[in-house]
Amino acid sequence: MSKKDYYEILNVSKDASSDEIKAAYRKLVKKWHPDLHTKDKKIAEEKFKEIREAYEVLSDPQKRAQYDRFGYVGQQVGSQGGWSTTQQGNPFDQGPFGGFEDLFETFFGQSPRSSSRTSAKSRAVKGEDIYVTVRIETKDVLHGVEKEIEYTRYEVCEACHGTGAKNGTAFKTCPKCNGTGVIRQQQRTFFGVMTTQSTCDMCGGSGKIISEKCPVCGGRGLVTKKKKIKLRIPPGVEDGGRMRVPNGGHAGKNGGPYGDLFVVIRVKEIKGLKRDGQNVYSEVTIDFVQAALGTTVEIDGLEGPEVKVIPAGTQPGTIFKLKGKGFPSIRNRSRGDHIVKVNVEIPRSLTKEQEEILRKYAETTHSTVNTKHRGFFRR
Ligand SMILES: [Zn+2]
Ligand SMILES: [Zn+2]
């Protein structure tokens, strides 16, 4: 268990941001790359290992929090690291900077390029992200809601701290590479004898193999765990919106950080209400007499029925706003409007009495109406 001051190693303050930590790490790694220190290689290697270990912890919010609280991280990081410093003698070595690329890929994102020098098995790889869907009601969008989310993920096995070895200690030297982590092969070629080397496939370059598998995880270092979290969904969230829970995903490989959990929010629609940003749209239908004389209507709003007075002489297609009756903004909680379009319905048939009244009405406005072919123009 390491009790080193990782902040001191990376020369950053205790409240350094992740970008500051990354920058400090890049700088130090360049300075202490073992291939640049041919004379005091051993010292550089030690230093290099330390820097890497510090970065692995401080770059992972979960591990960093653990380190801040307890002064160490339970899971020994870097112990299975695949960094190989034994590259001399390789005619295809890319010079003093060979290996840089791979190193950065390991920590700053994955690359599809898999080099023979660093086996995928030994890299610290971030765990996979998990997506879960949560369904909420429209009213939950107004006030926010707390939801319990249950899902299954891979976690680092506590029994072996992710090493896969029983009691976390039972390692033995890899018999295939004798603990060097690399396999050397001599080849007779056109140019003479050439030595090539590759990462040992048996130990993944760590030089150690598990002699007794952890009984809890069967040597995988990971266990399946049911996870239950409470998530506060803020007001204003939109259908299809995503919330990220850092480190809520699957455990990483070889001490890599946890992936993230993404919670996809689906909002159940209310029939007849259409959302567009913070505004909500609906329609109300009245008949032509109501439009002419004015009326009172009940509108299905987000928070139940809203009563609205329709003034006399309202035209078809008139739009009115119920101010502040829309959805809240996810940023500042200010609410949008409920926008209502008025449809005016013309009766498709009239009773004798209604027709007479309308004819009388027509006389008052001097309108010309059909007398003989009543109904001819009806749709
Ligand atoms: Zn285990
Ligand atoms: Zn080996």
Coordinates of C-alpha atoms and ligand atoms in Angstrom, one line a residue:
M1 CA 0.0 0.0 0.0
S2 CA 1.5 3.3 -1.0
K3 CA 1.6 6.2 1.4
K4 CA 3.3 8.6 -1.0
D5 CA 2.2 12.1 -1.5
Y6 CA 0.8 12.0 -5.0
Y7 CA 0.2 15.7 -5.1
E8 CA 3.8 16.3 -4.3
I9 CA 5.0 13.8 -6.9
L10 CA 3.0 15.6 -9.6
N11 CA 3.9 19.0 -8.2
V12 CA 0.3 20.2 -8.1
S13 CA -1.8 21.7 -5.3
K14 CA -4.4 19.6 -3.4
D15 CA -7.2 21.4 -5.2
A16 CA -5.7 21.1 -8.7
S17 CA -8.2 20.6 -11.5
S18 CA -8.1 17.5 -13.7
D19 CA -6.6 19.5 -16.5
E20 CA -3.9 20.8 -14.3
I21 CA -3.1 17.2 -13.2
K22 CA -3.0 16.0 -16.8
A23 CA -0.7 18.9 -17.8
A24 CA 1.6 18.2 -14.9
Y25 CA 1.7 14.5 -15.7
R26 CA 2.5 15.1 -19.4
K27 CA 5.4 17.4 -18.4
L28 CA 6.8 15.0 -15.9
V29 CA 6.5 12.0 -18.1
K30 CA 8.5 13.7 -20.8
K31 CA 11.1 14.7 -18.3
W32 CA 11.5 11.3 -16.7
H33 CA 11.0 8.9 -19.5
P34 CA 13.5 6.2 -18.8
D35 CA 14.8 6.1 -22.4
L36 CA 16.0 9.7 -21.9
H37 CA 18.1 8.7 -18.9
T38 CA 20.5 6.1 -20.1
K39 CA 23.0 6.8 -17.3
D40 CA 20.7 6.8 -14.3
K41 CA 18.0 4.6 -15.8
K42 CA 17.1 2.9 -12.6
I43 CA 16.3 6.2 -10.9
A44 CA 14.3 7.4 -13.9
E45 CA 12.4 4.2 -13.9
E46 CA 11.5 4.5 -10.3
K47 CA 10.5 8.1 -10.7
F48 CA 8.5 7.2 -13.8
K49 CA 6.6 4.5 -12.0
E50 CA 5.8 6.9 -9.2
I51 CA 4.5 9.6 -11.5
R52 CA 2.3 7.1 -13.3
E53 CA 0.9 5.8 -10.0
A54 CA 0.2 9.3 -8.8
Y55 CA -1.5 10.1 -12.1
E56 CA -3.6 7.0 -12.1
V57 CA -5.0 7.9 -8.7
L58 CA -5.4 11.6 -9.1
S59 CA -6.9 11.4 -12.5
D60 CA -9.7 9.2 -11.3
P61 CA -12.2 11.2 -9.3
Q62 CA -13.2 8.1 -7.3
K63 CA -9.7 7.0 -6.5
R64 CA -8.7 10.6 -5.8
A65 CA -11.5 11.0 -3.3
Q66 CA -10.5 7.8 -1.6
Y67 CA -6.9 8.9 -1.5
D68 CA -7.9 12.3 -0.1
R69 CA -9.8 10.7 2.7
F70 CA -7.7 7.8 3.6
G71 CA -4.3 8.7 2.3
Y72 CA -4.1 5.7 0.1
V73 CA -6.1 3.8 -2.5
G74 CA -7.1 0.3 -1.6
Q75 CA -6.4 -1.1 -5.0
Q76 CA -2.7 -1.2 -5.7
V77 CA -2.5 0.7 -8.9
G78 CA 0.2 0.2 -11.5
S79 CA 1.2 -3.1 -10.1
Q80 CA 0.2 -4.9 -13.3
G81 CA 1.2 -2.0 -15.5
G82 CA 2.4 -3.0 -18.9
W83 CA 5.1 -0.4 -19.3
S84 CA 8.2 -2.1 -20.5
T85 CA 11.5 -0.4 -20.3
T86 CA 13.6 -3.2 -21.7
Q87 CA 13.8 -2.1 -25.3
Q88 CA 17.5 -2.0 -25.9
G89 CA 18.7 -4.5 -28.5
N90 CA 15.7 -4.1 -30.6
P91 CA 16.7 -3.1 -34.1
F92 CA 13.3 -1.7 -34.7
D93 CA 13.3 0.6 -31.7
Q94 CA 12.0 4.0 -32.6
G95 CA 14.7 5.9 -30.8
P96 CA 14.6 7.6 -27.5
F97 CA 11.0 8.5 -27.8
G98 CA 9.8 5.1 -28.8
G99 CA 6.9 4.1 -26.6
F100 CA 5.6 7.6 -26.0
E101 CA 2.5 7.1 -28.2
D102 CA 1.5 4.0 -26.4
L103 CA 1.9 5.5 -23.1
F104 CA -0.4 8.4 -23.9
E105 CA -2.9 6.2 -25.5
T106 CA -3.1 4.3 -22.3
F107 CA -4.0 7.3 -20.2
F108 CA -5.5 9.8 -22.5
G109 CA -7.9 7.6 -24.4
Q110 CA -8.0 4.4 -26.3
S111 CA -6.6 4.0 -29.7
P112 CA -7.5 1.2 -32.1
R113 CA -3.8 0.7 -32.8
S114 CA -2.6 -2.1 -30.7
S115 CA 1.1 -2.4 -30.5
S116 CA 3.0 -5.6 -30.0
R117 CA 5.1 -3.9 -27.4
T118 CA 2.2 -3.2 -25.0
S119 CA -0.4 -5.9 -24.9
A120 CA -4.0 -4.9 -24.5
K121 CA -4.1 -7.2 -21.5
S122 CA -1.9 -5.0 -19.4
R123 CA -3.2 -1.6 -20.2
A124 CA -5.2 0.5 -17.7
V125 CA -8.4 0.8 -19.6
K126 CA -11.4 2.9 -18.5
G127 CA -14.5 0.8 -17.8
E128 CA -17.4 0.8 -20.2
D129 CA -20.3 3.3 -19.9
I130 CA -23.7 2.0 -18.9
Y131 CA -27.0 3.4 -20.2
V132 CA -30.2 3.1 -18.4
T133 CA -33.6 4.6 -19.2
V134 CA -35.8 6.2 -16.6
R135 CA -39.4 7.1 -17.3
I136 CA -41.0 10.1 -15.6
E137 CA -44.3 11.9 -15.7
T138 CA -44.8 15.3 -17.1
K139 CA -45.6 16.7 -13.7
D140 CA -42.1 15.5 -12.6
V141 CA -40.7 17.8 -15.2
L142 CA -42.3 20.8 -13.4
H143 CA -40.9 20.1 -10.0
G144 CA -38.1 17.6 -10.5
V145 CA -38.2 14.2 -9.0
E146 CA -36.0 11.7 -7.1
K147 CA -35.7 8.4 -8.8
E148 CA -34.2 5.2 -7.6
I149 CA -32.2 3.5 -10.3
E150 CA -31.3 -0.2 -10.2
Y151 CA -28.7 -1.7 -12.5
T152 CA -26.0 -4.2 -12.7
R153 CA -22.4 -3.5 -13.3
Y154 CA -18.9 -4.9 -12.9
E155 CA -17.1 -3.8 -9.8
V156 CA -13.5 -4.3 -8.7
C157 CA -13.4 -7.4 -6.6
E158 CA -12.9 -6.3 -3.0
A159 CA -11.5 -9.6 -1.9
C160 CA -8.5 -9.3 -4.2
H161 CA -8.5 -5.6 -4.9
G162 CA -9.0 -6.4 -8.6
T163 CA -5.7 -8.4 -8.9
G164 CA -7.5 -11.7 -9.4
A165 CA -5.1 -13.4 -7.0
K166 CA -6.2 -15.1 -3.8
N167 CA -5.7 -12.8 -0.8
G168 CA -4.3 -10.2 -3.2
T169 CA -0.8 -11.5 -2.7
A170 CA -0.4 -14.9 -4.4
F171 CA 1.6 -14.0 -7.4
K172 CA 4.5 -15.9 -8.9
T173 CA 7.1 -15.2 -11.5
C174 CA 5.8 -15.9 -15.0
P175 CA 7.5 -19.0 -16.2
K176 CA 7.3 -18.1 -19.9
C177 CA 9.2 -14.8 -19.7
N178 CA 11.0 -15.4 -16.4
G179 CA 9.5 -12.3 -14.9
T180 CA 10.8 -9.9 -17.6
G181 CA 7.4 -9.4 -19.2
V182 CA 8.9 -9.8 -22.7
I183 CA 9.6 -12.6 -25.1
R184 CA 12.7 -12.2 -27.2
Q185 CA 13.0 -14.0 -30.5
Q186 CA 16.1 -14.2 -32.7
Q187 CA 15.5 -14.4 -36.4
R188 CA 17.9 -15.0 -39.1
T189 CA 17.2 -12.6 -41.9
F190 CA 18.7 -11.1 -44.9
F191 CA 20.5 -8.5 -42.8
G192 CA 21.8 -11.0 -40.2
V193 CA 20.5 -12.0 -36.9
M194 CA 17.8 -9.8 -35.5
T195 CA 16.3 -9.8 -32.1
T196 CA 12.7 -8.9 -31.8
Q197 CA 10.7 -8.8 -28.7
S198 CA 7.1 -8.7 -27.8
T199 CA 5.0 -8.6 -24.6
C200 CA 4.7 -11.9 -22.9
D201 CA 1.2 -13.2 -23.7
M202 CA 1.1 -15.3 -20.5
C203 CA 1.4 -12.5 -18.0
G204 CA 0.5 -9.6 -20.2
G205 CA 3.9 -8.0 -19.6
S206 CA 3.7 -7.8 -15.9
G207 CA 6.2 -10.6 -15.4
K208 CA 3.9 -12.1 -12.7
I209 CA 1.1 -14.5 -12.9
I210 CA -1.5 -15.5 -10.4
S211 CA -0.6 -18.7 -8.6
E212 CA -3.9 -19.1 -6.9
K213 CA -7.1 -17.5 -8.3
C214 CA -9.2 -15.3 -6.0
P215 CA -12.2 -17.6 -5.1
V216 CA -14.6 -14.6 -5.0
C217 CA -14.1 -13.5 -8.6
G218 CA -12.5 -16.6 -10.1
G219 CA -9.4 -14.6 -11.0
R220 CA -11.1 -12.0 -13.1
G221 CA -10.6 -9.2 -10.6
L222 CA -14.2 -8.1 -11.3
V223 CA -17.5 -9.1 -9.8
T224 CA -21.1 -8.4 -10.9
K225 CA -22.9 -6.2 -8.5
K226 CA -26.4 -4.9 -8.4
K227 CA -26.3 -1.2 -7.9
K228 CA -29.0 1.0 -6.5
I229 CA -28.6 4.8 -6.7
K230 CA -30.9 7.7 -6.0
L231 CA -30.9 10.3 -8.7
R232 CA -32.4 13.7 -8.4
I233 CA -33.8 14.7 -11.8
P234 CA -34.0 18.4 -12.0
P235 CA -37.1 20.3 -13.2
G236 CA -37.2 21.2 -16.9
V237 CA -35.6 18.1 -18.2
E238 CA -36.6 17.2 -21.7
D239 CA -37.6 13.9 -23.2
G240 CA -34.4 12.1 -24.3
G241 CA -32.3 14.2 -22.0
R242 CA -29.2 12.5 -20.5
M243 CA -27.7 12.7 -17.1
R244 CA -24.2 11.6 -16.5
V245 CA -23.1 9.9 -13.2
P246 CA -19.3 9.9 -13.2
N247 CA -17.8 6.5 -12.3
G248 CA -21.2 4.9 -12.3
G249 CA -20.3 2.5 -15.1
H250 CA -18.3 -0.7 -15.3
A251 CA -15.0 -1.1 -13.5
G252 CA -11.9 -0.5 -15.7
K253 CA -9.3 -3.0 -16.6
N254 CA -5.9 -3.2 -15.0
G255 CA -6.6 -0.4 -12.5
G256 CA -8.3 1.8 -15.1
P257 CA -11.0 4.1 -13.9
Y258 CA -14.7 3.3 -13.8
G259 CA -16.8 4.2 -16.8
D260 CA -19.8 6.5 -16.5
L261 CA -23.5 5.9 -16.0
F262 CA -25.7 7.7 -18.4
V263 CA -29.4 8.0 -17.4
V264 CA -31.6 8.6 -20.4
I265 CA -34.8 10.4 -19.4
R266 CA -38.1 9.6 -21.1
V267 CA -41.0 11.9 -20.3
K268 CA -44.5 10.4 -20.7
E269 CA -46.5 12.7 -22.9
I270 CA -49.9 14.2 -22.0
K271 CA -52.3 13.7 -24.8
G272 CA -53.0 16.9 -26.7
L273 CA -50.0 18.8 -25.3
K274 CA -47.0 19.3 -27.4
R275 CA -43.7 20.5 -25.9
D276 CA -41.3 22.8 -27.7
G277 CA -38.5 23.9 -25.5
Q278 CA -40.1 25.6 -22.5
N279 CA -43.4 26.2 -24.2
V280 CA -46.3 23.9 -24.5
Y281 CA -48.8 23.9 -27.3
S282 CA -52.4 22.8 -27.4
E283 CA -55.7 23.6 -29.2
V284 CA -59.2 24.3 -28.0
T285 CA -62.3 24.1 -30.2
I286 CA -65.4 26.3 -29.8
D287 CA -68.4 26.7 -32.1
F288 CA -69.0 29.8 -34.2
V289 CA -71.6 31.1 -31.8
Q290 CA -69.3 30.9 -28.9
A291 CA -66.6 32.6 -31.0
A292 CA -69.1 35.4 -31.9
L293 CA -70.6 35.9 -28.5
G294 CA -67.6 35.0 -26.3
T295 CA -67.4 32.1 -23.8
T296 CA -65.4 30.5 -21.1
V297 CA -63.4 27.4 -21.8
E298 CA -61.5 24.9 -19.7
I299 CA -58.0 24.1 -21.1
D300 CA -56.1 21.0 -20.1
G301 CA -52.9 22.5 -18.7
L302 CA -49.7 21.0 -17.3
E303 CA -51.0 21.3 -13.8
G304 CA -54.6 20.5 -14.5
P305 CA -57.5 22.5 -15.9
E306 CA -57.1 26.2 -16.6
V307 CA -60.1 28.4 -17.1
K308 CA -59.8 31.0 -19.9
V309 CA -62.3 33.6 -21.0
I310 CA -62.7 33.8 -24.8
P311 CA -63.9 37.2 -25.7
A312 CA -66.7 37.9 -28.1
G313 CA -65.6 38.1 -31.8
T314 CA -62.7 35.7 -31.5
Q315 CA -61.4 34.6 -34.9
P316 CA -60.5 31.1 -36.0
G317 CA -56.8 30.4 -35.4
T318 CA -56.5 33.0 -32.7
I319 CA -53.7 32.3 -30.4
F320 CA -53.5 33.1 -26.7
K321 CA -50.9 32.5 -24.1
L322 CA -51.2 31.2 -20.6
K323 CA -48.2 33.0 -19.3
G324 CA -45.8 31.1 -17.1
K325 CA -47.8 27.8 -17.6
G326 CA -45.2 26.1 -19.7
F327 CA -42.2 24.0 -18.6
P328 CA -39.5 25.3 -16.3
S329 CA -36.0 26.1 -17.7
I330 CA -33.4 23.5 -16.6
R331 CA -31.0 26.4 -16.0
N332 CA -32.9 29.0 -14.1
R333 CA -36.4 27.5 -13.4
S334 CA -38.1 30.4 -15.2
R335 CA -41.2 29.0 -16.9
G336 CA -42.3 29.1 -20.5
D337 CA -45.9 29.7 -21.7
H338 CA -48.8 27.5 -22.6
I339 CA -49.8 28.6 -26.1
V340 CA -53.4 27.7 -27.1
K341 CA -54.8 27.9 -30.6
V342 CA -58.5 28.4 -31.0
N343 CA -60.4 26.4 -33.5
V344 CA -63.9 27.5 -34.5
E345 CA -66.3 24.8 -35.6
I346 CA -69.1 25.4 -38.0
P347 CA -72.1 23.1 -37.5
R348 CA -72.4 20.4 -40.2
S349 CA -76.2 20.3 -39.9
L350 CA -78.8 22.5 -38.3
T351 CA -82.2 21.9 -36.8
K352 CA -85.2 23.6 -38.5
E353 CA -85.3 26.1 -35.6
Q354 CA -81.6 26.9 -35.7
E355 CA -81.8 27.4 -39.5
E356 CA -84.6 29.9 -39.1
I357 CA -82.7 31.8 -36.5
L358 CA -79.7 32.0 -38.8
R359 CA -81.8 33.1 -41.7
K360 CA -83.2 35.9 -39.6
Y361 CA -79.7 36.8 -38.7
A362 CA -78.7 36.8 -42.3
E363 CA -81.4 39.3 -43.1
T364 CA -80.0 41.7 -40.5
T365 CA -76.6 41.6 -42.2
H366 CA -78.1 41.6 -45.7
S367 CA -76.2 38.5 -46.6
T368 CA -77.1 36.5 -49.6
V369 CA -78.0 32.9 -48.7
N370 CA -79.1 29.9 -50.7
T371 CA -82.8 29.5 -50.8
K372 CA -83.5 26.7 -53.3
H373 CA -80.5 24.4 -53.2
R374 CA -80.0 24.4 -49.5
G375 CA -77.1 22.3 -48.6
F376 CA -75.6 22.2 -52.0
F377 CA -72.5 23.9 -50.8
R378 CA -72.2 21.9 -47.7
R379 CA -69.0 20.0 -47.3
Ligands
ZN1 ZN -11.2 -11.3 -6.6
ZN2 ZN 5.4 -13.6 -18.7

